[in-house]
Amino acid sequence: MAIQGDPEVLAEQCHRKAVVHELLALFYFGLGVVINFFLVVLLFLLYVF
């Protein structure tokens, strides 16, 4: 078991948090893009028909 104050362990935890944060950011960005795309398509359809 490594001690909590171990720099390597702390760096690994920080790296893991950063990776999770990046994945979440990508997920929300993709979600926003998809939602915007559907809104544009809906508005276009409403405008056309």
PDB file of N, CA and C in Angstrom:
ATOM      1  N   MET A   1       0.841  -1.206   0.000  1.00  0.00           N
ATOM      2  CA  MET A   1       0.000   0.000   0.000  1.00  0.00           C
ATOM      3  C   MET A   1       0.873   1.251   0.000  1.00  0.00           C
ATOM      4  N   ALA A   2       0.559   2.162  -0.863  1.00  0.00           N
ATOM      5  CA  ALA A   2       1.302   3.421  -0.913  1.00  0.00           C
ATOM      6  C   ALA A   2       0.683   4.406   0.086  1.00  0.00           C
ATOM      7  N   ILE A   3       1.543   5.265   0.591  1.00  0.00           N
ATOM      8  CA  ILE A   3       1.062   6.276   1.546  1.00  0.00           C
ATOM      9  C   ILE A   3       0.288   7.343   0.770  1.00  0.00           C
ATOM     10  N   GLN A   4      -0.733   7.928   1.422  1.00  0.00           N
ATOM     11  CA  GLN A   4      -1.606   8.895   0.745  1.00  0.00           C
ATOM     12  C   GLN A   4      -0.830  10.097   0.238  1.00  0.00           C
ATOM     13  N   GLY A   5       0.234  10.480   0.975  1.00  0.00           N
ATOM     14  CA  GLY A   5       1.004  11.664   0.591  1.00  0.00           C
ATOM     15  C   GLY A   5       1.991  11.386  -0.539  1.00  0.00           C
ATOM     16  N   ASP A   6       2.005  10.168  -1.058  1.00  0.00           N
ATOM     17  CA  ASP A   6       2.947   9.789  -2.121  1.00  0.00           C
ATOM     18  C   ASP A   6       2.667  10.615  -3.376  1.00  0.00           C
ATOM     19  N   PRO A   7       3.673  11.322  -3.892  1.00  0.00           N
ATOM     20  CA  PRO A   7       3.462  12.182  -5.076  1.00  0.00           C
ATOM     21  C   PRO A   7       2.956  11.408  -6.296  1.00  0.00           C
ATOM     22  N   GLU A   8       3.471  10.187  -6.478  1.00  0.00           N
ATOM     23  CA  GLU A   8       3.050   9.399  -7.640  1.00  0.00           C
ATOM     24  C   GLU A   8       1.562   9.060  -7.563  1.00  0.00           C
ATOM     25  N   VAL A   9       1.124   8.675  -6.366  1.00  0.00           N
ATOM     26  CA  VAL A   9      -0.290   8.327  -6.188  1.00  0.00           C
ATOM     27  C   VAL A   9      -1.155   9.555  -6.417  1.00  0.00           C
ATOM     28  N   LEU A  10      -0.724  10.688  -5.854  1.00  0.00           N
ATOM     29  CA  LEU A  10      -1.484  11.928  -6.033  1.00  0.00           C
ATOM     30  C   LEU A  10      -1.551  12.305  -7.505  1.00  0.00           C
ATOM     31  N   ALA A  11      -0.435  12.171  -8.210  1.00  0.00           N
ATOM     32  CA  ALA A  11      -0.397  12.509  -9.634  1.00  0.00           C
ATOM     33  C   ALA A  11      -1.342  11.595 -10.414  1.00  0.00           C
ATOM     34  N   GLU A  12      -1.340  10.316 -10.041  1.00  0.00           N
ATOM     35  CA  GLU A  12      -2.218   9.358 -10.729  1.00  0.00           C
ATOM     36  C   GLU A  12      -3.675   9.715 -10.496  1.00  0.00           C
ATOM     37  N   GLN A  13      -4.023  10.080  -9.255  1.00  0.00           N
ATOM     38  CA  GLN A  13      -5.411  10.456  -8.945  1.00  0.00           C
ATOM     39  C   GLN A  13      -5.807  11.699  -9.729  1.00  0.00           C
ATOM     40  N   CYS A  14      -4.904  12.687  -9.772  1.00  0.00           N
ATOM     41  CA  CYS A  14      -5.186  13.920 -10.515  1.00  0.00           C
ATOM     42  C   CYS A  14      -5.374  13.608 -11.991  1.00  0.00           C
ATOM     43  N   HIS A  15      -4.513  12.724 -12.525  1.00  0.00           N
ATOM     44  CA  HIS A  15      -4.606  12.359 -13.943  1.00  0.00           C
ATOM     45  C   HIS A  15      -5.944  11.680 -14.220  1.00  0.00           C
ATOM     46  N   ARG A  16      -6.347  10.784 -13.313  1.00  0.00           N
ATOM     47  CA  ARG A  16      -7.609  10.070 -13.504  1.00  0.00           C
ATOM     48  C   ARG A  16      -8.776  11.062 -13.483  1.00  0.00           C
ATOM     49  N   LYS A  17      -8.730  12.008 -12.543  1.00  0.00           N
ATOM     50  CA  LYS A  17      -9.789  13.017 -12.472  1.00  0.00           C
ATOM     51  C   LYS A  17      -9.830  13.829 -13.757  1.00  0.00           C
ATOM     52  N   ALA A  18      -8.658  14.184 -14.275  1.00  0.00           N
ATOM     53  CA  ALA A  18      -8.583  14.983 -15.498  1.00  0.00           C
ATOM     54  C   ALA A  18      -9.179  14.211 -16.671  1.00  0.00           C
ATOM     55  N   VAL A  19      -8.871  12.915 -16.750  1.00  0.00           N
ATOM     56  CA  VAL A  19      -9.394  12.082 -17.842  1.00  0.00           C
ATOM     57  C   VAL A  19     -10.916  12.012 -17.764  1.00  0.00           C
ATOM     58  N   VAL A  20     -11.436  11.784 -16.551  1.00  0.00           N
ATOM     59  CA  VAL A  20     -12.885  11.712 -16.368  1.00  0.00           C
ATOM     60  C   VAL A  20     -13.521  13.043 -16.750  1.00  0.00           C
ATOM     61  N   HIS A  21     -12.871  14.139 -16.331  1.00  0.00           N
ATOM     62  CA  HIS A  21     -13.391  15.477 -16.636  1.00  0.00           C
ATOM     63  C   HIS A  21     -13.436  15.704 -18.150  1.00  0.00           C
ATOM     64  N   GLU A  22     -12.368  15.278 -18.839  1.00  0.00           N
ATOM     65  CA  GLU A  22     -12.315  15.441 -20.303  1.00  0.00           C
ATOM     66  C   GLU A  22     -13.409  14.629 -20.977  1.00  0.00           C
ATOM     67  N   LEU A  23     -13.615  13.400 -20.504  1.00  0.00           N
ATOM     68  CA  LEU A  23     -14.656  12.545 -21.085  1.00  0.00           C
ATOM     69  C   LEU A  23     -16.033  13.167 -20.884  1.00  0.00           C
ATOM     70  N   LEU A  24     -16.275  13.703 -19.677  1.00  0.00           N
ATOM     71  CA  LEU A  24     -17.553  14.348 -19.400  1.00  0.00           C
ATOM     72  C   LEU A  24     -17.747  15.553 -20.298  1.00  0.00           C
ATOM     73  N   ALA A  25     -16.674  16.346 -20.456  1.00  0.00           N
ATOM     74  CA  ALA A  25     -16.762  17.542 -21.295  1.00  0.00           C
ATOM     75  C   ALA A  25     -17.078  17.153 -22.740  1.00  0.00           C
ATOM     76  N   LEU A  26     -16.404  16.120 -23.237  1.00  0.00           N
ATOM     77  CA  LEU A  26     -16.662  15.637 -24.595  1.00  0.00           C
ATOM     78  C   LEU A  26     -18.099  15.154 -24.727  1.00  0.00           C
ATOM     79  N   PHE A  27     -18.562  14.416 -23.708  1.00  0.00           N
ATOM     80  CA  PHE A  27     -19.925  13.881 -23.728  1.00  0.00           C
ATOM     81  C   PHE A  27     -20.949  15.006 -23.801  1.00  0.00           C
ATOM     82  N   TYR A  28     -20.772  16.027 -22.922  1.00  0.00           N
ATOM     83  CA  TYR A  28     -21.732  17.129 -22.906  1.00  0.00           C
ATOM     84  C   TYR A  28     -21.654  17.946 -24.190  1.00  0.00           C
ATOM     85  N   PHE A  29     -20.436  18.107 -24.739  1.00  0.00           N
ATOM     86  CA  PHE A  29     -20.276  18.839 -25.993  1.00  0.00           C
ATOM     87  C   PHE A  29     -21.001  18.107 -27.118  1.00  0.00           C
ATOM     88  N   GLY A  30     -20.815  16.790 -27.181  1.00  0.00           N
ATOM     89  CA  GLY A  30     -21.487  15.987 -28.201  1.00  0.00           C
ATOM     90  C   GLY A  30     -22.998  16.054 -28.044  1.00  0.00           C
ATOM     91  N   LEU A  31     -23.451  15.998 -26.787  1.00  0.00           N
ATOM     92  CA  LEU A  31     -24.880  16.080 -26.507  1.00  0.00           C
ATOM     93  C   LEU A  31     -25.433  17.418 -26.989  1.00  0.00           C
ATOM     94  N   GLY A  32     -24.708  18.494 -26.705  1.00  0.00           N
ATOM     95  CA  GLY A  32     -25.133  19.829 -27.138  1.00  0.00           C
ATOM     96  C   GLY A  32     -25.215  19.924 -28.650  1.00  0.00           C
ATOM     97  N   VAL A  33     -24.211  19.364 -29.328  1.00  0.00           N
ATOM     98  CA  VAL A  33     -24.194  19.408 -30.793  1.00  0.00           C
ATOM     99  C   VAL A  33     -25.396  18.654 -31.358  1.00  0.00           C
ATOM    100  N   VAL A  34     -25.661  17.455 -30.809  1.00  0.00           N
ATOM    101  CA  VAL A  34     -26.787  16.642 -31.289  1.00  0.00           C
ATOM    102  C   VAL A  34     -28.109  17.362 -31.066  1.00  0.00           C
ATOM    103  N   ILE A  35     -28.266  17.943 -29.870  1.00  0.00           N
ATOM    104  CA  ILE A  35     -29.507  18.660 -29.554  1.00  0.00           C
ATOM    105  C   ILE A  35     -29.683  19.858 -30.483  1.00  0.00           C
ATOM    106  N   ASN A  36     -28.607  20.613 -30.699  1.00  0.00           N
ATOM    107  CA  ASN A  36     -28.678  21.766 -31.602  1.00  0.00           C
ATOM    108  C   ASN A  36     -29.037  21.319 -33.015  1.00  0.00           C
ATOM    109  N   PHE A  37     -28.452  20.211 -33.458  1.00  0.00           N
ATOM    110  CA  PHE A  37     -28.722  19.693 -34.794  1.00  0.00           C
ATOM    111  C   PHE A  37     -30.203  19.352 -34.939  1.00  0.00           C
ATOM    112  N   PHE A  38     -30.758  18.657 -33.921  1.00  0.00           N
ATOM    113  CA  PHE A  38     -32.174  18.287 -33.979  1.00  0.00           C
ATOM    114  C   PHE A  38     -33.068  19.515 -33.953  1.00  0.00           C
ATOM    115  N   LEU A  39     -32.693  20.523 -33.158  1.00  0.00           N
ATOM    116  CA  LEU A  39     -33.488  21.749 -33.106  1.00  0.00           C
ATOM    117  C   LEU A  39     -33.498  22.435 -34.465  1.00  0.00           C
ATOM    118  N   VAL A  40     -32.334  22.497 -35.104  1.00  0.00           N
ATOM    119  CA  VAL A  40     -32.242  23.128 -36.423  1.00  0.00           C
ATOM    120  C   VAL A  40     -33.094  22.371 -37.437  1.00  0.00           C
ATOM    121  N   VAL A  41     -33.011  21.046 -37.410  1.00  0.00           N
ATOM    122  CA  VAL A  41     -33.803  20.219 -38.336  1.00  0.00           C
ATOM    123  C   VAL A  41     -35.300  20.428 -38.086  1.00  0.00           C
ATOM    124  N   LEU A  42     -35.697  20.448 -36.823  1.00  0.00           N
ATOM    125  CA  LEU A  42     -37.108  20.658 -36.485  1.00  0.00           C
ATOM    126  C   LEU A  42     -37.588  22.020 -36.981  1.00  0.00           C
ATOM    127  N   LEU A  43     -36.792  23.051 -36.724  1.00  0.00           N
ATOM    128  CA  LEU A  43     -37.168  24.395 -37.169  1.00  0.00           C
ATOM    129  C   LEU A  43     -37.262  24.435 -38.696  1.00  0.00           C
ATOM    130  N   PHE A  44     -36.322  23.771 -39.365  1.00  0.00           N
ATOM    131  CA  PHE A  44     -36.321  23.730 -40.824  1.00  0.00           C
ATOM    132  C   PHE A  44     -37.586  23.054 -41.333  1.00  0.00           C
ATOM    133  N   LEU A  45     -37.950  21.926 -40.720  1.00  0.00           N
ATOM    134  CA  LEU A  45     -39.154  21.198 -41.134  1.00  0.00           C
ATOM    135  C   LEU A  45     -40.406  22.036 -40.889  1.00  0.00           C
ATOM    136  N   LEU A  46     -40.445  22.694 -39.731  1.00  0.00           N
ATOM    137  CA  LEU A  46     -41.597  23.547 -39.430  1.00  0.00           C
ATOM    138  C   LEU A  46     -41.683  24.689 -40.446  1.00  0.00           C
ATOM    139  N   TYR A  47     -40.532  25.216 -40.837  1.00  0.00           N
ATOM    140  CA  TYR A  47     -40.499  26.327 -41.782  1.00  0.00           C
ATOM    141  C   TYR A  47     -40.933  25.877 -43.176  1.00  0.00           C
ATOM    142  N   VAL A  48     -40.489  24.678 -43.569  1.00  0.00           N
ATOM    143  CA  VAL A  48     -40.785  24.182 -44.919  1.00  0.00           C
ATOM    144  C   VAL A  48     -42.247  23.768 -45.053  1.00  0.00           C
ATOM    145  N   PHE A  49     -42.745  23.015 -44.044  1.00  0.00           N
ATOM    146  CA  PHE A  49     -44.108  22.480 -44.176  1.00  0.00           C
ATOM    147  C   PHE A  49     -45.157  23.384 -43.552  1.00  0.00           C
TER     148      PHE A  49
END
